[in-house]
């Protein structure tokens, strides 16, 4: 047994309260080294009377390590615990005090979870576990009111650029709500709506008014009401890391310099605030002089921005915020932000834009979720590149182990966004490969999100090409692809096991691009079979029961001699299920 590979700490993602009565414990061991792990648990005040040995499940792995997990429901909300690890004839015990060869007789040297305080449990919105999101860039979705078009608006469907406009607005979204509900969408996330000079509106100049090119506050209120009537939640995008250079307080700094009452709202390194040789004398988003960075530690600015967040939650009954460049804002601000927003709407869903490991923001005191770009990268790398099932299962196992389970249930999974190339383009134009990605998205853990237009076959390289106008002419839409998205959304919506069930790879071998995995709860068991090659493939896996059906056709599918054998066309898939 490789002792140096063993790892556990009694905090964060390794020992945490899943809910008000359940603690999840995790431990790491060397890959394929340990054969069994048992959690030795009990109450420190009555160790003998509460002692339990709970076998742990190997729930995930990556290239180097196995990860074991168990859910514990301590009778008195307190837990002392140790781990018994076995490898062949070797057995060791891992305690807070270190490693030893004998079982602990008392809890004194064990790890401890002192008490489950409900107020400290990472609470996530229940509705987000069930949601199917649709991302909309308002200028590019639909032009419902040509009278509010910006000067120089181009004809719909023209070539997107960083500085052009196509006239999309809130009325256009309102006009197409029936299309969204027909597809099966239950939540929309819109990129910024507030007054700003650009088409993307990430350079805000007025945080409390809808940009007149999109409509007005009353129209936004109407849109949200109509969405709620259809059971559709609404999440807005906010930029609290920086503003636009036309934001009045920054204009005051440009005019009055160090004498401006707003000088402390920004990080001014040297006055006057200007750009010298391409580098601003003040901190910015990137090096864009037109996007000065906020000093969110300033009390007056912090109160202003928190007031903005609260205003929209209360004014239009907003269901959540997507928070731009969230990792460059201080944690103190986000803690205050969460407290205020959750007081206004306890079910508000908070999504941070963080592109890497985000555990620091996901411990229950800041965000509920983050944009899961690592998920997109790994899925696309596997289904559109040089595939290896073992490598893919390793990558996904590592992602699952990044966060507590309740966070994984609402992690914001996407395959592309307004900031990346579109899915069909990244799939090399191959719809078969695209469909494998989509099947995985809708049968995996987390909250799935579609970028507008992906469901009808929009293509596009990175920004600005990915920000094309939505295609509304039926003859130019890929309706077969639309029906496929609708089918997969419906399958997920009608089967809780695909939203909150257990996930595990059943077949993911080195050198083999084909995979089989399962989702399962107490009512249904799904297996997903994928041929990730350009050739017809026969996939097999041991299965003892003969009550399997195709989830899309209801055709009965039986194993032979304890082996399920599924023949799949190139880049084909099949989803089977059985009732439990």
XYZ file of C-alpha atoms in Angstrom:
580
model
C 0.000 0.000 0.000
C 1.481 3.363 -1.014
C 1.011 5.374 2.151
C 2.250 8.596 0.571
C -0.806 8.623 -1.714
C -3.327 8.595 1.134
C -5.077 11.896 1.679
C -7.925 13.232 3.776
C -8.564 16.451 5.664
C -11.651 17.025 7.828
C -12.977 19.995 5.805
C -13.876 21.401 2.389
C -14.730 18.709 -0.185
C -13.294 15.869 1.928
C -15.666 16.069 4.920
C -18.742 18.230 4.528
C -22.433 18.382 5.399
C -24.562 17.475 2.400
C -27.730 18.447 4.235
C -28.854 19.104 7.818
C -28.491 15.427 8.811
C -25.903 13.914 6.430
C -22.110 14.135 6.289
C -20.149 13.021 3.239
C -16.655 11.624 3.826
C -14.055 11.171 1.084
C -10.564 9.718 1.044
C -7.936 9.381 -1.688
C -5.734 6.326 -2.323
C -3.268 5.344 -5.037
C -4.972 4.107 -8.198
C -5.749 0.369 -8.105
C -3.815 -0.031 -4.849
C -6.372 -0.326 -2.046
C -9.084 -2.981 -2.328
C -11.394 -1.847 0.478
C -11.956 1.222 2.638
C -14.244 1.229 5.682
C -15.206 4.340 7.648
C -15.156 3.748 11.398
C -17.678 6.208 12.814
C -19.295 7.159 16.097
C -20.179 9.913 18.541
C -17.245 11.052 20.655
C -19.463 11.174 23.738
C -20.754 7.612 23.245
C -18.241 5.855 21.002
C -19.211 2.344 22.046
C -22.948 2.897 21.788
C -22.871 4.612 18.400
C -19.929 2.901 16.692
C -20.529 1.808 13.073
C -18.351 0.382 10.327
C -19.504 1.785 6.979
C -18.032 0.401 3.740
C -16.976 3.195 1.388
C -17.588 3.139 -2.364
C -14.905 3.839 -4.924
C -16.901 6.561 -6.702
C -14.287 8.053 -9.040
C -10.700 7.877 -10.174
C -8.172 9.847 -12.154
C -4.848 8.844 -13.641
C -3.057 8.558 -10.287
C -5.682 8.139 -7.587
C -8.896 6.407 -6.525
C -11.512 8.350 -4.578
C -13.749 6.706 -1.994
C -16.928 8.139 -0.516
C -19.610 7.358 2.042
C -22.659 9.216 3.366
C -23.032 9.150 7.157
C -26.133 10.154 9.126
C -24.888 10.626 12.715
C -27.615 10.235 15.322
C -26.631 13.386 17.209
C -25.185 15.456 14.305
C -21.653 14.939 15.654
C -19.133 12.593 14.112
C -15.773 11.156 15.039
C -14.272 8.888 12.413
C -11.257 7.034 11.094
C -10.554 4.933 8.003
C -9.659 1.257 7.759
C -7.804 0.545 4.510
C -7.084 -2.924 3.156
C -4.825 -4.108 0.343
C -4.514 -7.879 0.216
C -3.328 -9.014 3.634
C -2.221 -5.516 4.645
C -4.494 -3.344 6.802
C -3.810 0.111 8.193
C -5.863 2.737 9.973
C -5.839 6.428 9.111
C -6.642 8.791 11.984
C -6.250 12.488 12.623
C -3.154 11.624 14.633
C -1.628 9.680 11.731
C -1.369 6.092 10.459
C -1.327 3.055 12.704
C -1.720 -0.697 12.545
C -4.493 -1.011 15.151
C -8.103 0.101 15.226
C -8.750 3.152 17.427
C -10.186 2.136 20.782
C -11.488 5.612 21.567
C -12.385 8.647 19.445
C -9.622 10.806 20.914
C -7.234 10.362 17.966
C -9.927 10.250 15.263
C -10.918 12.894 12.766
C -13.820 15.004 13.925
C -16.801 16.737 12.366
C -17.889 18.646 15.476
C -21.513 19.388 14.585
C -23.792 19.844 11.574
C -24.916 23.456 11.729
C -27.713 23.915 9.221
C -26.628 27.513 8.642
C -23.228 26.263 7.427
C -24.535 23.659 4.973
C -23.882 24.666 1.352
C -27.494 25.220 0.318
C -28.171 25.229 -3.430
C -31.487 26.030 -5.150
C -33.507 22.864 -5.633
C -34.956 24.146 -8.912
C -31.481 24.449 -10.433
C -31.056 20.664 -10.126
C -34.023 20.223 -12.462
C -33.338 23.137 -14.849
C -32.407 23.126 -18.522
C -30.835 26.504 -19.350
C -30.719 28.432 -22.614
C -28.177 31.235 -23.044
C -29.311 34.277 -25.014
C -27.274 37.215 -26.299
C -30.115 39.733 -26.737
C -28.694 41.692 -29.697
C -28.384 38.454 -31.685
C -31.521 36.515 -30.735
C -34.535 38.262 -32.304
C -35.506 41.812 -33.338
C -39.012 42.254 -31.992
C -39.108 46.072 -32.109
C -37.210 47.770 -34.968
C -38.088 51.211 -33.562
C -35.432 50.858 -30.845
C -32.620 49.705 -33.166
C -29.255 51.438 -32.664
C -28.056 53.759 -35.401
C -26.356 51.761 -38.145
C -28.098 48.474 -37.283
C -27.293 45.858 -39.946
C -29.705 43.545 -41.704
C -30.503 40.453 -39.645
C -28.121 37.583 -40.286
C -25.105 39.662 -41.354
C -21.519 38.916 -40.407
C -20.938 39.588 -36.694
C -18.124 41.899 -35.630
C -17.007 43.287 -32.296
C -18.665 46.640 -32.954
C -21.799 46.020 -35.041
C -25.474 45.703 -34.106
C -28.377 43.633 -35.382
C -31.258 45.016 -33.319
C -32.157 42.058 -31.130
C -34.137 43.069 -28.050
C -36.362 41.957 -25.171
C -39.475 42.056 -27.332
C -37.804 39.547 -29.628
C -37.254 37.183 -26.713
C -40.820 37.704 -25.541
C -42.110 36.887 -29.026
C -40.292 33.535 -29.010
C -41.080 32.216 -25.542
C -43.344 29.578 -27.070
C -40.382 28.331 -29.110
C -38.311 27.967 -25.934
C -40.997 26.128 -23.998
C -41.628 23.858 -27.010
C -37.948 22.926 -26.939
C -38.255 22.145 -23.231
C -36.264 25.039 -21.789
C -36.992 25.815 -18.138
C -34.498 28.657 -17.506
C -32.846 31.387 -19.559
C -29.605 33.217 -18.914
C -29.225 36.517 -20.753
C -25.930 38.335 -21.250
C -26.003 41.916 -19.877
C -29.057 44.070 -20.513
C -28.052 47.296 -18.825
C -27.155 50.581 -20.535
C -23.791 50.293 -22.291
C -22.274 51.489 -25.592
C -21.300 48.040 -26.952
C -23.378 45.246 -28.496
C -22.379 42.857 -25.691
C -23.026 45.317 -22.804
C -20.160 44.116 -20.615
C -19.034 47.772 -20.370
C -21.909 48.965 -18.183
C -22.591 52.687 -17.771
C -25.946 52.493 -15.916
C -26.683 49.495 -13.713
C -30.316 50.269 -12.941
C -31.783 50.742 -16.405
C -32.273 48.379 -19.329
C -30.466 49.630 -22.419
C -33.043 51.470 -24.587
C -31.877 49.443 -27.589
C -33.290 46.385 -25.790
C -36.411 48.012 -24.339
C -36.953 49.356 -20.834
C -37.374 48.205 -17.252
C -41.113 47.712 -17.675
C -40.573 45.407 -20.655
C -38.031 43.369 -18.712
C -40.571 43.054 -15.905
C -43.161 41.868 -18.431
C -40.733 39.348 -19.921
C -39.934 37.871 -16.513
C -43.630 37.634 -15.642
C -44.388 35.790 -18.888
C -41.422 33.461 -18.298
C -42.628 32.661 -14.798
C -46.126 31.950 -16.095
C -44.524 29.281 -18.317
C -42.401 27.867 -15.506
C -39.228 29.410 -16.955
C -36.687 30.961 -14.572
C -34.655 34.047 -15.515
C -30.994 34.700 -14.672
C -29.301 37.982 -15.632
C -25.630 38.701 -16.236
C -23.916 41.339 -14.081
C -20.444 42.841 -14.255
C -19.205 43.834 -10.805
C -15.511 43.422 -11.567
C -15.415 46.461 -13.826
C -17.615 49.031 -15.520
C -17.503 50.918 -18.810
C -15.512 54.097 -19.161
C -18.778 56.015 -19.624
C -19.959 55.043 -16.131
C -20.582 58.493 -14.549
C -18.378 57.961 -11.449
C -15.429 57.032 -13.673
C -16.101 60.068 -15.848
C -15.909 62.113 -12.666
C -12.489 60.601 -11.914
C -11.304 61.475 -15.425
C -12.466 65.062 -14.886
C -11.392 65.692 -11.284
C -8.554 63.215 -10.771
C -7.529 62.555 -7.179
C -10.076 65.142 -6.010
C -12.995 63.078 -7.304
C -15.232 61.671 -4.581
C -15.226 58.437 -6.620
C -11.446 58.044 -6.896
C -11.483 55.254 -4.283
C -14.070 53.320 -6.329
C -11.279 52.344 -8.718
C -7.661 51.188 -8.568
C -5.898 54.322 -9.821
C -2.179 53.694 -9.813
C -1.195 57.134 -11.055
C -3.101 60.286 -11.900
C -4.267 61.351 -14.332
C -6.224 58.218 -15.237
C -5.160 57.634 -18.807
C -3.656 55.062 -21.171
C 0.069 55.325 -21.885
C 1.655 53.162 -24.577
C -1.316 50.796 -24.424
C -1.149 50.335 -20.644
C -3.714 52.163 -18.447
C -2.540 54.022 -15.343
C -5.451 52.348 -13.560
C -6.389 48.674 -13.174
C -8.759 47.314 -15.803
C -10.286 44.148 -17.152
C -7.325 42.814 -19.069
C -5.658 45.890 -20.519
C -8.858 47.403 -21.902
C -8.816 51.059 -20.946
C -12.553 51.309 -21.546
C -13.239 48.792 -18.749
C -11.849 50.219 -15.471
C -11.730 47.749 -12.592
C -13.772 48.407 -9.460
C -12.229 48.557 -5.987
C -14.913 46.427 -4.335
C -13.238 46.905 -0.932
C -14.438 50.509 -0.942
C -17.480 50.661 1.391
C -19.433 53.177 -0.679
C -18.926 51.286 -3.945
C -19.672 47.950 -2.259
C -22.988 49.291 -0.972
C -23.814 50.686 -4.406
C -23.177 47.384 -6.195
C -24.974 45.341 -3.564
C -27.913 47.700 -3.947
C -27.918 46.982 -7.694
C -28.015 43.233 -7.059
C -30.859 43.563 -4.560
C -32.783 46.019 -6.745
C -33.184 43.624 -9.662
C -33.959 40.619 -7.464
C -36.820 42.563 -5.890
C -37.877 44.730 -8.860
C -38.440 41.977 -11.420
C -38.417 38.879 -9.184
C -35.135 37.773 -10.724
C -34.181 34.104 -10.203
C -30.430 34.547 -10.094
C -27.242 36.175 -11.287
C -24.461 35.071 -13.571
C -21.403 37.027 -12.411
C -18.801 38.086 -14.953
C -15.041 37.783 -14.221
C -16.033 36.604 -10.747
C -12.591 35.279 -9.821
C -11.058 38.773 -9.994
C -13.417 40.193 -7.331
C -12.538 39.828 -3.643
C -14.127 37.047 -1.613
C -15.368 39.484 1.053
C -17.559 41.192 -1.529
C -19.026 37.916 -2.757
C -19.850 36.822 0.797
C -21.737 40.065 1.353
C -23.335 39.648 -2.064
C -24.628 36.167 -1.281
C -26.063 37.190 2.077
C -27.967 40.125 0.597
C -29.273 38.297 -2.493
C -30.329 35.190 -0.562
C -32.186 37.365 1.951
C -34.118 38.874 -0.942
C -34.670 35.508 -2.674
C -33.469 32.369 -0.848
C -33.865 30.371 -4.085
C -31.703 32.710 -6.186
C -29.114 30.798 -8.240
C -25.640 32.371 -8.220
C -23.251 31.381 -11.028
C -19.701 32.707 -11.084
C -17.609 32.979 -14.211
C -14.535 31.084 -13.075
C -12.785 28.979 -15.719
C -10.609 26.822 -13.447
C -10.876 24.935 -10.131
C -13.399 27.022 -8.175
C -13.626 25.329 -4.767
C -12.789 28.574 -2.924
C -16.038 30.091 -4.213
C -18.203 26.986 -3.717
C -18.134 26.233 -0.005
C -21.587 27.638 0.703
C -20.646 31.246 1.458
C -20.348 32.669 -2.079
C -21.659 30.993 -5.256
C -23.951 28.056 -5.892
C -22.242 27.192 -9.171
C -19.687 28.241 -11.770
C -19.482 28.127 -15.553
C -18.043 24.636 -15.989
C -15.681 25.293 -18.892
C -13.390 22.399 -17.849
C -16.362 20.088 -18.473
C -16.787 21.502 -21.990
C -13.091 21.152 -22.749
C -12.871 17.524 -21.618
C -16.085 16.431 -23.348
C -15.142 18.093 -26.634
C -11.591 16.777 -26.455
C -12.935 13.238 -26.100
C -15.785 13.246 -28.590
C -14.155 15.385 -31.293
C -10.463 14.519 -30.939
C -8.194 11.562 -30.406
C -10.329 9.519 -28.053
C -9.285 7.254 -25.203
C -11.959 6.029 -22.820
C -9.613 5.584 -19.886
C -8.229 9.099 -20.181
C -11.754 10.517 -20.425
C -12.982 8.663 -17.342
C -9.893 9.893 -15.482
C -10.612 13.496 -16.460
C -14.279 13.302 -15.510
C -13.461 11.597 -12.222
C -11.092 14.425 -11.354
C -13.828 16.971 -12.135
C -16.377 15.162 -9.980
C -13.965 15.163 -7.054
C -13.334 18.905 -7.283
C -16.503 19.846 -5.428
C -18.998 18.660 -2.808
C -21.848 16.615 -4.216
C -24.564 19.255 -3.845
C -22.409 21.612 -5.934
C -21.920 18.943 -8.606
C -25.713 18.642 -8.794
C -26.032 22.286 -9.919
C -22.691 22.918 -11.634
C -23.382 24.956 -14.781
C -22.437 22.546 -17.572
C -22.055 23.961 -21.064
C -20.518 22.837 -24.339
C -19.979 26.327 -25.732
C -20.859 29.946 -24.977
C -20.655 33.424 -26.473
C -16.956 33.355 -25.501
C -16.031 30.163 -27.409
C -16.433 28.601 -30.827
C -19.831 27.011 -31.376
C -20.441 23.338 -30.733
C -21.035 22.244 -34.330
C -17.885 24.057 -35.423
C -15.833 22.482 -32.642
C -17.231 19.112 -33.736
C -15.811 19.707 -37.215
C -19.315 19.996 -38.669
C -20.010 16.347 -37.827
C -23.518 16.121 -36.336
C -22.886 12.582 -35.128
C -20.065 13.780 -32.904
C -22.122 16.768 -31.801
C -24.917 14.416 -30.755
C -22.549 12.352 -28.609
C -21.563 15.548 -26.797
C -25.211 16.497 -26.319
C -26.172 13.035 -25.059
C -23.383 13.232 -22.503
C -24.446 16.746 -21.459
C -28.028 15.668 -20.779
C -27.190 12.374 -19.075
C -24.425 13.743 -16.813
C -24.418 15.312 -13.349
C -25.145 19.039 -13.195
C -27.284 21.757 -14.765
C -27.083 21.732 -18.591
C -27.061 24.907 -20.691
C -27.505 25.361 -24.458
C -26.226 28.404 -26.354
C -28.958 29.938 -28.507
C -28.952 28.505 -32.005
C -26.984 25.350 -31.292
C -30.242 23.422 -31.454
C -30.815 24.443 -35.093
C -27.215 24.085 -36.276
C -25.625 27.536 -35.998
C -21.878 27.462 -36.605
C -19.143 29.918 -35.720
C -15.521 30.214 -34.717
C -14.578 32.174 -31.588
C -15.793 35.669 -30.695
C -17.173 37.490 -32.652
C -18.068 34.740 -35.154
C -19.784 32.668 -32.467
C -22.176 35.564 -31.808
C -24.193 35.163 -34.989
C -27.832 36.110 -35.349
C -30.350 33.399 -34.513
C -31.757 31.829 -37.682
C -35.559 32.029 -37.699
C -36.284 31.021 -41.303
C -37.501 27.383 -41.011
C -35.896 26.388 -44.292
C -32.477 27.362 -42.948
C -32.888 25.580 -39.615
C -31.744 22.022 -39.034
C -35.073 20.706 -37.756
C -33.787 17.157 -37.345
C -31.165 18.495 -34.952
C -33.834 20.558 -33.174
C -35.938 17.439 -32.667
C -32.904 15.619 -31.295
C -32.277 18.343 -28.702
C -35.959 18.301 -27.805
C -35.843 14.522 -27.390
C -32.819 14.614 -25.095
C -34.219 17.486 -23.014
C -37.486 15.587 -22.601
C -35.663 12.412 -21.563
C -33.770 14.298 -18.870
C -36.803 16.217 -17.625
C -38.917 13.085 -17.212
C -36.270 10.974 -15.460
C -34.933 12.120 -12.080
C -32.180 9.493 -12.297
C -30.609 11.519 -15.128
C -30.594 14.639 -12.970
C -29.664 13.460 -9.492
C -28.837 9.791 -9.804
C -25.533 8.058 -9.165
C -22.968 8.295 -12.014
C -20.322 5.687 -12.815
C -18.303 4.537 -15.814
C -18.839 0.847 -16.546
C -16.468 0.585 -19.510
C -13.668 3.059 -20.240
C -10.465 1.298 -21.247
C -7.048 2.389 -22.455
C -6.821 2.562 -26.219
C -10.578 2.080 -26.575
C -12.596 5.122 -27.672
C -15.920 3.494 -26.742
C -17.531 4.017 -23.349
C -20.440 2.766 -21.262
C -21.657 4.571 -18.148
C -24.644 4.480 -15.828
C -27.015 6.809 -13.975
C -29.173 5.315 -11.260
C -31.499 6.291 -8.434
C -33.924 4.222 -6.371
C -36.441 3.956 -9.211
C -34.593 3.663 -12.526
C -31.258 2.443 -13.792
C -29.885 3.888 -17.055
C -26.896 2.740 -19.069
C -25.505 4.830 -21.926
C -23.529 3.128 -24.695
C -21.354 5.206 -27.046
C -19.357 4.284 -30.126
C -16.853 7.114 -30.458
C -15.269 5.811 -33.674
C -15.814 6.040 -37.431
C -16.486 2.288 -37.623
C -19.382 0.065 -36.574
C -18.661 -1.320 -33.103
C -19.944 -4.102 -30.875
C -20.000 -3.107 -27.190
C -20.486 -5.720 -24.466
C -20.943 -5.553 -20.710
C -22.108 -8.102 -18.103
C -25.790 -7.708 -17.212
C -27.808 -10.316 -15.367
C -31.378 -9.024 -15.678
C -33.555 -9.210 -18.807
C -35.811 -6.222 -18.190
C -33.932 -3.570 -20.187
C -35.595 -1.233 -22.681
C -34.371 1.340 -25.146
C -35.060 4.718 -23.510
C -35.898 6.402 -26.820
C -37.974 3.680 -28.555
C -39.178 1.505 -25.619
C -37.917 -1.561 -27.529
C -37.032 -4.439 -25.200
C -33.312 -5.274 -25.187
C -32.158 -8.509 -23.562
C -28.679 -9.753 -22.661
C -27.526 -13.206 -23.764
C -25.749 -15.495 -21.327
C -25.258 -12.649 -18.867
C -23.729 -10.325 -21.480
C -25.448 -7.311 -23.017
C -24.254 -6.874 -26.599
C -24.999 -3.619 -28.413
C -23.999 -2.961 -32.023
C -23.625 0.743 -32.802
C -23.157 2.633 -36.042
C -20.168 5.013 -36.370
C -20.447 7.707 -33.686
C -23.687 6.097 -32.568
C -25.191 5.722 -29.128
C -27.908 3.875 -27.305
C -29.582 4.577 -23.964
C -31.097 1.658 -22.035
C -33.081 1.672 -18.822
C -34.789 -0.642 -16.395
C -37.193 0.088 -13.560
C -36.085 -0.866 -10.071
